[in-house]
Short mmCIF file of C-alpha atoms in Angstrom, two decimals:
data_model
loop_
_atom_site.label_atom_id
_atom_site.label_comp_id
_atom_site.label_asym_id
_atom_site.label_seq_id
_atom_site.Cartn_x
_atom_site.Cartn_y
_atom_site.Cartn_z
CA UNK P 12 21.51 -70.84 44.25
CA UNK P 13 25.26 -71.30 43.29
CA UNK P 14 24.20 -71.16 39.60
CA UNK P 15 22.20 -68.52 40.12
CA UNK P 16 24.59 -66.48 42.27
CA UNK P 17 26.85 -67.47 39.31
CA UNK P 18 24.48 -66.17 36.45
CA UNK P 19 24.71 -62.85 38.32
CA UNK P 20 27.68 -62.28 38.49
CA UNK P 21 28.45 -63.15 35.41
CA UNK P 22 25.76 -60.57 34.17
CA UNK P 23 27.09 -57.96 36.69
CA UNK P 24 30.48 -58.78 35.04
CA UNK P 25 29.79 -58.86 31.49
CA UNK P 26 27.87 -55.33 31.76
CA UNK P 27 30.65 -53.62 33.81
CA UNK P 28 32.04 -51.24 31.31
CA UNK P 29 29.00 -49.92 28.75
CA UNK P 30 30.23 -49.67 25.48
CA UNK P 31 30.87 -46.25 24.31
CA UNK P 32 28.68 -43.89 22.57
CA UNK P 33 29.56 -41.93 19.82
CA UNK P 34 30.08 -38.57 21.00
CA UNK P 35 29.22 -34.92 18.91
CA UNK P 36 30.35 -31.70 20.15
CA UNK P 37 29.89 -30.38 23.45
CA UNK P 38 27.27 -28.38 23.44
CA UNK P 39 24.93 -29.80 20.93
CA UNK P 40 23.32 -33.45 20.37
CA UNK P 41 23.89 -33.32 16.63
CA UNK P 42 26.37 -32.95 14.22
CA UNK P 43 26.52 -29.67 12.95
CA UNK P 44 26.11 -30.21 9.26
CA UNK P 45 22.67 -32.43 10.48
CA UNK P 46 21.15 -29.24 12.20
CA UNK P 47 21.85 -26.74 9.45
CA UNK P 48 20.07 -29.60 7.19
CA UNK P 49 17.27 -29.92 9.16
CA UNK P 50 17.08 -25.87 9.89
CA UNK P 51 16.72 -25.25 6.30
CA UNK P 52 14.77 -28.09 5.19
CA UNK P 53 12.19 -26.85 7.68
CA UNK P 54 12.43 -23.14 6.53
CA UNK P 55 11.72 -24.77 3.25
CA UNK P 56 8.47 -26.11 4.48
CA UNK P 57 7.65 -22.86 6.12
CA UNK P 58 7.88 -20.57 3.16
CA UNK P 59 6.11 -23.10 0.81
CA UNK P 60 3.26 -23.43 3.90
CA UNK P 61 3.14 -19.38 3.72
CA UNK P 62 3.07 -19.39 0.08
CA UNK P 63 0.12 -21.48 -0.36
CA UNK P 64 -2.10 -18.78 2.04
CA UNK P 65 -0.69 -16.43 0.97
CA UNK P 66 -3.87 -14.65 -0.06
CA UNK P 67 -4.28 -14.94 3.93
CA UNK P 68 -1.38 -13.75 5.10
CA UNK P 69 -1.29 -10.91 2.90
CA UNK P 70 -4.11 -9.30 4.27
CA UNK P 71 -3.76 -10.23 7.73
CA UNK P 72 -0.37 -8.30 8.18
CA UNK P 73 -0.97 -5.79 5.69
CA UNK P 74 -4.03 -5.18 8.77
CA UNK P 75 -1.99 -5.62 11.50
CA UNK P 76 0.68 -2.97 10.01
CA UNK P 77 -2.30 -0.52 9.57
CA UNK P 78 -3.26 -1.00 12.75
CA UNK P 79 -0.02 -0.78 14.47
CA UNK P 80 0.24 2.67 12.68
CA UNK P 81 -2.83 4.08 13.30
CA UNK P 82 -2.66 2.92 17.21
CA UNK P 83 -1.15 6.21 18.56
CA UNK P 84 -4.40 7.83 17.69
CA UNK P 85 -5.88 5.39 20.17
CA UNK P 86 -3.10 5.64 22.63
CA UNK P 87 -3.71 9.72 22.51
CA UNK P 88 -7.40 9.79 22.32
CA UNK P 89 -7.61 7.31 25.50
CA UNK P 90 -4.93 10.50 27.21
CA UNK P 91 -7.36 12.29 26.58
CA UNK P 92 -10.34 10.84 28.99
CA UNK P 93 -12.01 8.81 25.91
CA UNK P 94 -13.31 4.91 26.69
CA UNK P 95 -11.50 2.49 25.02
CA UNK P 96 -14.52 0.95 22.77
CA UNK P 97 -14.57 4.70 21.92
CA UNK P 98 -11.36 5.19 20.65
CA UNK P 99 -11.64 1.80 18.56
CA UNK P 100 -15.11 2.83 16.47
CA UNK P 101 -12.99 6.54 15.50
CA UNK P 102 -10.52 4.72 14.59
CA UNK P 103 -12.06 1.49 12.57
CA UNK P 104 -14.18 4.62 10.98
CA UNK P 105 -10.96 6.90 9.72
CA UNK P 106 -9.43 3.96 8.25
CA UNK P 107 -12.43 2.74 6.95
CA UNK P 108 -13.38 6.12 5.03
CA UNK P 109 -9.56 6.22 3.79
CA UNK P 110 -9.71 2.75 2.71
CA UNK P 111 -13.35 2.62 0.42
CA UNK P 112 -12.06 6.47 -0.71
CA UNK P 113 -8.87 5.18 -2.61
CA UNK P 114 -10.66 1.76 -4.09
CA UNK P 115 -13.52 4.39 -4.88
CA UNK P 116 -11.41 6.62 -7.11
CA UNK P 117 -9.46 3.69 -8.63
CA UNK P 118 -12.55 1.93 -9.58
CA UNK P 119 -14.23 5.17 -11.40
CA UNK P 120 -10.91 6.08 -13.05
CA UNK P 121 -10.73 2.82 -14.27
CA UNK P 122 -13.95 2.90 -15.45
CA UNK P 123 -12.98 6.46 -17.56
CA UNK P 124 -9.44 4.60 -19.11
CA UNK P 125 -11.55 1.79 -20.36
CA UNK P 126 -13.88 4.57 -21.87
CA UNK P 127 -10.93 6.18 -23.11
CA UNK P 128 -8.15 3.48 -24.86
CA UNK P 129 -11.10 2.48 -27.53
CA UNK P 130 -10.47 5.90 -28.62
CA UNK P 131 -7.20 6.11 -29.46
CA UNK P 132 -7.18 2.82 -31.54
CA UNK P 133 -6.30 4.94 -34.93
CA UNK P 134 -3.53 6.71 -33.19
CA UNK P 135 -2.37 3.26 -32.18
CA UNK P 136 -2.40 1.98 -35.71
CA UNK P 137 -0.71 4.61 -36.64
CA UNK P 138 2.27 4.56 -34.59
CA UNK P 139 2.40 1.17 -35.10
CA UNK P 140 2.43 1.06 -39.03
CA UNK P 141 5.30 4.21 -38.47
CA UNK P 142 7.32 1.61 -35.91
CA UNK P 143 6.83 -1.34 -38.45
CA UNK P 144 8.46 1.08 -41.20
CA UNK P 145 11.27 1.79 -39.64
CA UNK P 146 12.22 -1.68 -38.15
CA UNK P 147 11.61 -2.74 -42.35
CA UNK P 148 14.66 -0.48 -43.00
CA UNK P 149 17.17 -2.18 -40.26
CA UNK P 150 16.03 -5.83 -41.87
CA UNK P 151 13.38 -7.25 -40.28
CA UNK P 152 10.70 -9.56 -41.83
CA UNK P 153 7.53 -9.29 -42.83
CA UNK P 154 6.17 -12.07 -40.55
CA UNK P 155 7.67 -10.99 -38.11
CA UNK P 156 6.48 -7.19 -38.29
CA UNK P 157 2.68 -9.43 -38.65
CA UNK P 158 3.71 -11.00 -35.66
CA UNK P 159 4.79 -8.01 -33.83
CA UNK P 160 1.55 -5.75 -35.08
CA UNK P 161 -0.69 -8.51 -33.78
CA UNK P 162 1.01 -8.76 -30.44
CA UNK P 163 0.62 -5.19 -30.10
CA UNK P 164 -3.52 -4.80 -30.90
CA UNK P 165 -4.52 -1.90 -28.71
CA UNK P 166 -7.82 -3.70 -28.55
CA UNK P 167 -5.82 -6.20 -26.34
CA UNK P 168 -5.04 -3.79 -23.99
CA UNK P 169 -8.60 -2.53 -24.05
CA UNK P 170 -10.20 -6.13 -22.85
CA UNK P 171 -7.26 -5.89 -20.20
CA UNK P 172 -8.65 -2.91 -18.58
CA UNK P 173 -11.98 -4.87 -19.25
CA UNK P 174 -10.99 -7.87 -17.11
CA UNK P 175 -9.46 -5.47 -14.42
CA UNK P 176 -13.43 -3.78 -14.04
CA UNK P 177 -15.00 -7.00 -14.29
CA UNK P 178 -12.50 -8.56 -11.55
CA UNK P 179 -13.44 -5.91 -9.38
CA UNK P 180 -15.88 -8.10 -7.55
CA UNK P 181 -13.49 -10.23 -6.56
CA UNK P 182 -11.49 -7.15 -5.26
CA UNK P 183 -14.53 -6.21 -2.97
CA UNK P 184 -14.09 -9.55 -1.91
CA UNK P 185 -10.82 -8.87 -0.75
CA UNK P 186 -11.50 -5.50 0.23
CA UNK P 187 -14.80 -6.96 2.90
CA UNK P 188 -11.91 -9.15 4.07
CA UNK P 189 -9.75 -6.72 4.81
CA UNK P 190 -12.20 -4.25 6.62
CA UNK P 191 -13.22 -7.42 8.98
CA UNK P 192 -9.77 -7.47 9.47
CA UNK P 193 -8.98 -4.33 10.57
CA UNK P 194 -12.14 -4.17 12.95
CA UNK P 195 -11.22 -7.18 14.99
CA UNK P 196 -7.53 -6.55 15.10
CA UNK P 197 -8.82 -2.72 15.89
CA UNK P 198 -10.78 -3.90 18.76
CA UNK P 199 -7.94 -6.37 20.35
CA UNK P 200 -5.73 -3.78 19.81
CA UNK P 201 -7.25 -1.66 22.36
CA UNK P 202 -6.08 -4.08 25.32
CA UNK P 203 -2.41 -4.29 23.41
CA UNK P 204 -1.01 -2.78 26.36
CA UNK P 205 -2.30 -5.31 28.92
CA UNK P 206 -1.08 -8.23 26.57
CA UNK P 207 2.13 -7.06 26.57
CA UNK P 208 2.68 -6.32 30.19
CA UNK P 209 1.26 -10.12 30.88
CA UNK P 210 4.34 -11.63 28.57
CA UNK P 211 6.73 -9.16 29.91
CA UNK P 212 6.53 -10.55 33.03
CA UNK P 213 7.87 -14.07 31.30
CA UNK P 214 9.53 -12.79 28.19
CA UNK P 215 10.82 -9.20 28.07
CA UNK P 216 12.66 -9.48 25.14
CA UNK P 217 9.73 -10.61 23.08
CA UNK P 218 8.01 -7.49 24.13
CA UNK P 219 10.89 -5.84 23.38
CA UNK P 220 10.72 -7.05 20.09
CA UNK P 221 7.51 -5.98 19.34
CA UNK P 222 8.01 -2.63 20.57
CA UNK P 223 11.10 -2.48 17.83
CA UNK P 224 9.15 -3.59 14.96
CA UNK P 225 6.08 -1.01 15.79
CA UNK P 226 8.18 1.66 16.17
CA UNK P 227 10.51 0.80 12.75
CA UNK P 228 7.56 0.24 10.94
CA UNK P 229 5.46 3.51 12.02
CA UNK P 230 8.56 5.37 10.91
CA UNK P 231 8.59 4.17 7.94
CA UNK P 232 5.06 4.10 7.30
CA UNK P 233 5.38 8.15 8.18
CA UNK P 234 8.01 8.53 6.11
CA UNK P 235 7.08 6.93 2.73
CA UNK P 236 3.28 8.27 3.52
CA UNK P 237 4.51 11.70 3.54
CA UNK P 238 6.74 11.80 0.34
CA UNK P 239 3.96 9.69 -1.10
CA UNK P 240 1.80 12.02 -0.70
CA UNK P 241 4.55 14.98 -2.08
CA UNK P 242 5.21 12.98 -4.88
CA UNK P 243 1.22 12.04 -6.17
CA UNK P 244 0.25 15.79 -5.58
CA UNK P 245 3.32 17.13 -8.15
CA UNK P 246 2.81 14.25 -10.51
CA UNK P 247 -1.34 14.27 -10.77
CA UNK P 248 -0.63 18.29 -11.50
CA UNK P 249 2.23 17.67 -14.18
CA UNK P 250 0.03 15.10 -15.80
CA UNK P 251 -2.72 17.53 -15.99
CA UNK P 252 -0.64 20.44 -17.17
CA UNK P 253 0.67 18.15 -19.77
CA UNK P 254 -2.63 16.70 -20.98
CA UNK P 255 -2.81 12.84 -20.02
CA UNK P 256 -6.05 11.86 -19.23
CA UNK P 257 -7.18 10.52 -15.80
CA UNK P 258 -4.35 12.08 -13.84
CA UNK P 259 -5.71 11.16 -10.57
CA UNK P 260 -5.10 7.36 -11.44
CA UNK P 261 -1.87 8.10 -11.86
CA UNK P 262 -1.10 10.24 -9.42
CA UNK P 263 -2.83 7.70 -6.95
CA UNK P 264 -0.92 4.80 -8.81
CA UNK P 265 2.39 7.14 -7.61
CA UNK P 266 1.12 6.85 -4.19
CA UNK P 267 0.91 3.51 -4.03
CA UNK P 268 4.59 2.61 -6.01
CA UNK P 269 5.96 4.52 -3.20
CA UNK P 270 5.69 1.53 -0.58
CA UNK P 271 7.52 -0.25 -3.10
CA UNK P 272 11.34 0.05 -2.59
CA UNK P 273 13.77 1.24 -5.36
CA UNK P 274 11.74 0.11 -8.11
CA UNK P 275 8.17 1.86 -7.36
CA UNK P 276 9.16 5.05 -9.44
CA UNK P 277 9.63 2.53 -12.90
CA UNK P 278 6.16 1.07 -12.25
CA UNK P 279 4.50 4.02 -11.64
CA UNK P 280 5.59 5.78 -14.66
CA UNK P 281 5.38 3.27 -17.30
CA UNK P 282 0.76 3.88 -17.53
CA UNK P 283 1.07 7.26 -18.44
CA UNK P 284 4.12 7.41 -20.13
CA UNK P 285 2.69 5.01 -22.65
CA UNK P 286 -0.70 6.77 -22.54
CA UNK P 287 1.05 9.76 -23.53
CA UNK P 288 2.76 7.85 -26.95
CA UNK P 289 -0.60 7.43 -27.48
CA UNK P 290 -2.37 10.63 -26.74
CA UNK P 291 0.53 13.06 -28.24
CA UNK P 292 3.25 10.50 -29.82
CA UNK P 293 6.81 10.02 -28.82
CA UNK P 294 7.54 13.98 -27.84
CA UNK P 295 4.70 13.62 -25.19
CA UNK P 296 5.72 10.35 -23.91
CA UNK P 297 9.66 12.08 -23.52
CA UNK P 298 8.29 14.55 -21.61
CA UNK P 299 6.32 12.51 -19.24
CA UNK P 300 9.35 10.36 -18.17
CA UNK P 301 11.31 13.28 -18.01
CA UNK P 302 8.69 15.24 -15.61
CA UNK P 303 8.54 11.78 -13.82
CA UNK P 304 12.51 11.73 -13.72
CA UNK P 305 13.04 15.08 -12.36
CA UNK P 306 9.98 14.72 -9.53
CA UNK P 307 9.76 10.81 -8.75
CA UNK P 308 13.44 10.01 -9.24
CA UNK P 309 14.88 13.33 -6.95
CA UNK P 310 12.45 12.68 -4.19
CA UNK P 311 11.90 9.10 -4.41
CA UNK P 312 16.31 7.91 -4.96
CA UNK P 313 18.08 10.86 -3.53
CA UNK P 314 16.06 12.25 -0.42
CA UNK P 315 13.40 9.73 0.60
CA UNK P 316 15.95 6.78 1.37
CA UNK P 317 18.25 8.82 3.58
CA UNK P 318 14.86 9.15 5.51
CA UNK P 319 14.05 5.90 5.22
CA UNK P 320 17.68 4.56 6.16
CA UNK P 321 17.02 6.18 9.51
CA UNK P 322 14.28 5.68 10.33
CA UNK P 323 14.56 1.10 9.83
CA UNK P 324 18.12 0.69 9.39
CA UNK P 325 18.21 -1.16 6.66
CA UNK P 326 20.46 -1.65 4.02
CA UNK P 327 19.95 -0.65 0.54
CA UNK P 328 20.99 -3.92 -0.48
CA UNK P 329 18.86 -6.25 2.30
CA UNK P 330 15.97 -3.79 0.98
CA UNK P 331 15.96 -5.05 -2.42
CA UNK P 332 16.77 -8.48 -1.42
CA UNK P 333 13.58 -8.36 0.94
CA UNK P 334 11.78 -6.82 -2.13
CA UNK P 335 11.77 -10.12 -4.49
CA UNK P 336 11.64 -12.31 -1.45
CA UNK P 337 8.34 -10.88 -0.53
CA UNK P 338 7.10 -10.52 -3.88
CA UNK P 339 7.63 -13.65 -4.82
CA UNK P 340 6.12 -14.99 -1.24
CA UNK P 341 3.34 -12.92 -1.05
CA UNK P 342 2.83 -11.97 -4.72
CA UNK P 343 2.13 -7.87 -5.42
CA UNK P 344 1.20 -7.15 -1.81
CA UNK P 345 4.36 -7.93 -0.40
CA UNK P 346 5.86 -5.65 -2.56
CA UNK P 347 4.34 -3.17 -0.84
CA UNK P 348 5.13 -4.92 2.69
CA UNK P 349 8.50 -5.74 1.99
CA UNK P 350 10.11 -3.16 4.72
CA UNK P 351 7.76 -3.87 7.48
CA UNK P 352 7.81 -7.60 6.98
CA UNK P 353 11.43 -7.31 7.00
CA UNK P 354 11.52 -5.39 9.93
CA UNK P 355 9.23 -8.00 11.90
CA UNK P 356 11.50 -10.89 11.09
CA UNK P 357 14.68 -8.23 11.95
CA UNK P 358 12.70 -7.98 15.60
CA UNK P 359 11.92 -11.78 16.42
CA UNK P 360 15.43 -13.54 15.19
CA UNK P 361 18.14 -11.14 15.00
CA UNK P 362 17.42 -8.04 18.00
CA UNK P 363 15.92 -10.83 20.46
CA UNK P 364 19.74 -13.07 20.08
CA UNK P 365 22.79 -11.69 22.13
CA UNK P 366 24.71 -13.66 19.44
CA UNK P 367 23.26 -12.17 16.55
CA UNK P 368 25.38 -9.29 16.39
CA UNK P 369 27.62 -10.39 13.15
CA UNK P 370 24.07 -10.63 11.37
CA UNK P 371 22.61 -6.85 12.89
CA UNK P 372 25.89 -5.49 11.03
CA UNK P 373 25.29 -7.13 7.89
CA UNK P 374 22.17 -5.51 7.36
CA UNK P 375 21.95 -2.54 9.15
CA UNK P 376 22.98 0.67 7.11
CA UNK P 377 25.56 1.28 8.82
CA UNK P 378 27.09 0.72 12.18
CA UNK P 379 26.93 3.88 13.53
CA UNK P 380 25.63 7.68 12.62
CA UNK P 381 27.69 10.64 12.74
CA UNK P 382 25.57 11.92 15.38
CA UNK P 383 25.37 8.59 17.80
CA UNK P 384 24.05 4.67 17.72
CA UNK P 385 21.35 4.54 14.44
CA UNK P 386 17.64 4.38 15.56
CA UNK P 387 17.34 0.89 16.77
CA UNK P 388 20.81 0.21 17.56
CA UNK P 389 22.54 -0.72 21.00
CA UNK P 390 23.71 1.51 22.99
CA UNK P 391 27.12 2.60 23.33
CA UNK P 392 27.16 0.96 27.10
CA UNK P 393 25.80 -2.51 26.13
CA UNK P 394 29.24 -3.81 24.99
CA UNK P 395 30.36 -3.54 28.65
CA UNK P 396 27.09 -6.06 29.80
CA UNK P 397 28.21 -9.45 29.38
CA UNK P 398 26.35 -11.56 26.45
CA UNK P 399 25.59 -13.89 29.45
CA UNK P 400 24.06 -11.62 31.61
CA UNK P 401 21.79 -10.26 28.78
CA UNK P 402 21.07 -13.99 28.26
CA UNK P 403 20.44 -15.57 31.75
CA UNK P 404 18.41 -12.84 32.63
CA UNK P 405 15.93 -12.09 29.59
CA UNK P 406 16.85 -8.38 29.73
CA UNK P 407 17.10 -6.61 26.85
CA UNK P 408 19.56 -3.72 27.15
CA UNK P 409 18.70 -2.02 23.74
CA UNK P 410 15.23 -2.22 24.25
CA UNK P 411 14.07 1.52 23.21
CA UNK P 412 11.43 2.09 26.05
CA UNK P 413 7.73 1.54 26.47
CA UNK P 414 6.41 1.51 23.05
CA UNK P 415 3.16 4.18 23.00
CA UNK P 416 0.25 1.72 23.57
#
């Protein structure tokens, strides 16, 4: 007993003071430099995860952003007395018909360019033997003008515009995808509303979320839509005063450049101007960029962005930044949903954090408007709420409202 009264005490005495743990900031359970490690190794993971579907992803949100667009027609036909499985088939149909419309009248005037280029093969040749004569007088090599007059075969270009029609199953692929899409995310969209009350009852700043990223990405949708629209209507009638053949593929290929910040006016001129070098030569081509520079370039750089900087709040700069991001995550489609996927990533990590305020001013246009807070922006009587008020209780003070359902 003595020895074992003896055994314990000595244990009880030998573990008496616990040796001492390393300690890390208060606060936090890791070093600081360990977290941001881990943080971006496992944004690393996440972007290479979303860039190997993204010919999943793509679609998916280019569906959901049609479909949070289009829902107001729901929200106001339902107003108006009709059933909800109502509202969903008028509007599945309406996007539907505009949908197979445009890949209708790109697939036909495909179909007439790759009728068309074989045609202008001698006019090629020519301009070609003209361009290798005057590069001879600066110096330059026979190889290399062989080089150069092989690299630019119009008959190349031909098979190009082949491969593009005989691809186009795999766009109707795509395109059934797409449709599927937009029916099923249609129908759940009908009962958005009740979704969104049930998490607002848990998390009201994740509703609030959502309601900022519908409502920044229907304005801009609006926005760019409209002078879209402006811009394809004057440029499909220019190219057809001026003689280029299959204006409306360009004037729909104007269209579509528009959802593509900054740089959508270069891509959408560069088809016809070169169709017009071949059609007429270089005095046609000068006075299809120059058309394109006096339509495209006023409405697209000077007045659509002030629109368009009001209506999301972004930056010029964060807009081309998100513009190669997106392209190089999603490939070609998220050129075109650059500012909406932007805006959804703005929504969930930046206007959800009461500490996130350093990062809203670094890309938000600007701080505030002549006229009052920009769209989107706190209001002028949140800097009085404590940060830990907004954070114990879930409230959102800048949340804009009920979003229309």
């Amino acid at each position: 007993m003595k020895l074992r009264g003896r055994s314990g005490a000595t244990k009880r005495k030998r573990s008496g003071p616990a040796p001492v743990a390393p300690t890390f900031p208060p606060g936090s359970a890791l070093p600081r430099v360990l977290v941001i490690m881990v943080g971006a190794a496992s944004v690393v993971i996440t972007l290479a995860g979303l860039r190997a579907i993204a010919f999943i992803v793509g679609p998916v949100f280019l569906a959901m952003v049609i479909v949070v667009t289009a829902s107001p027609v729901q929200a106001w036909l339902r107003r108006k007395g009709w059933p909800r499985w109502l509202t969903t088939v008028v509007l599945v149909t309406v996007v539907y018909l505009v949908i197979v419309s445009l890949v209708f009248v790109v697939i036909v005037s495909l179909a007439q360019l790759a009728t068309l280029l074989p045609t202008y093969a001698s006019k090629a040749s020519d301009l070609l033997r003209s361009a290798t004569d005057k590069l001879a007088q600066f110096g330059v090599g026979p190889q290399q003008l062989r080089d150069m007059a092989s690299s630019l075969d119009l008959g190349k270009l031909a098979n190009f515009v082949g491969s593009l029609l005989s691809g186009i199953g795999g766009v109707l692929t795509n395109l059934v995808f797409l449709l599927a899409l937009l029916l099923f995310l249609s129908t759940e969209a009908t009962w958005a509303d009740k979704r969104l009350d049930a998490i607002d009852t848990d998390r009201p700043w994740l509703t609030a979320a959502f309601h900022r990223f519908a409502a920044g990405t229907r304005s801009y949708i609006l926005v760019t839509t409209v002078f879209g629209f402006i811009v394809a209507v004057l440029d499909g009638a220019a190219l057809a005063i001026i003689g280029i053949p299959v204006p409306i593929l360009w004037a729909l290929l104007a269209f579509v450049t528009n959802y593509i910040p900054n740089v959508g006016f270069v891509l959408g001129v560069i088809p016809p101007a070169l169709l017009g070098l071949l059609d007429g030569g270089w005095e046609k081509m000068i006075v299809v960029v120059a058309v394109y520079c006096a339509l495209n370039f006023v409405v697209q750089s000077l007045i659509q962005p002030r629109f368009v900087a009001g209506s999301v709040g972004l930056s010029t700069l964060v807009t081309v930044l998100s513009l190669v991001f997106w392209t190089w995550l999603l490939g070609p489609l998220g050129a075109i949903l650059a500012v909406p996927a932007t805006l959804l990533i703005k929504a969930l990590f930046v206007d959800i954090d009461p500490t996130a305020g350093s990062a809203d001013a670094l890309i938000r246009m600007v701080a505030r408007g002549p006229d009052g807070p920009v769209p989107g922006e706190e209001p002028a009587e949140e800097p009085e709420t404590p940060a830990k008020t907004r954070a114990d209780t879930g409230a959102d003070p800048g949340e804009p409202g009920p979003a229309p359902a």
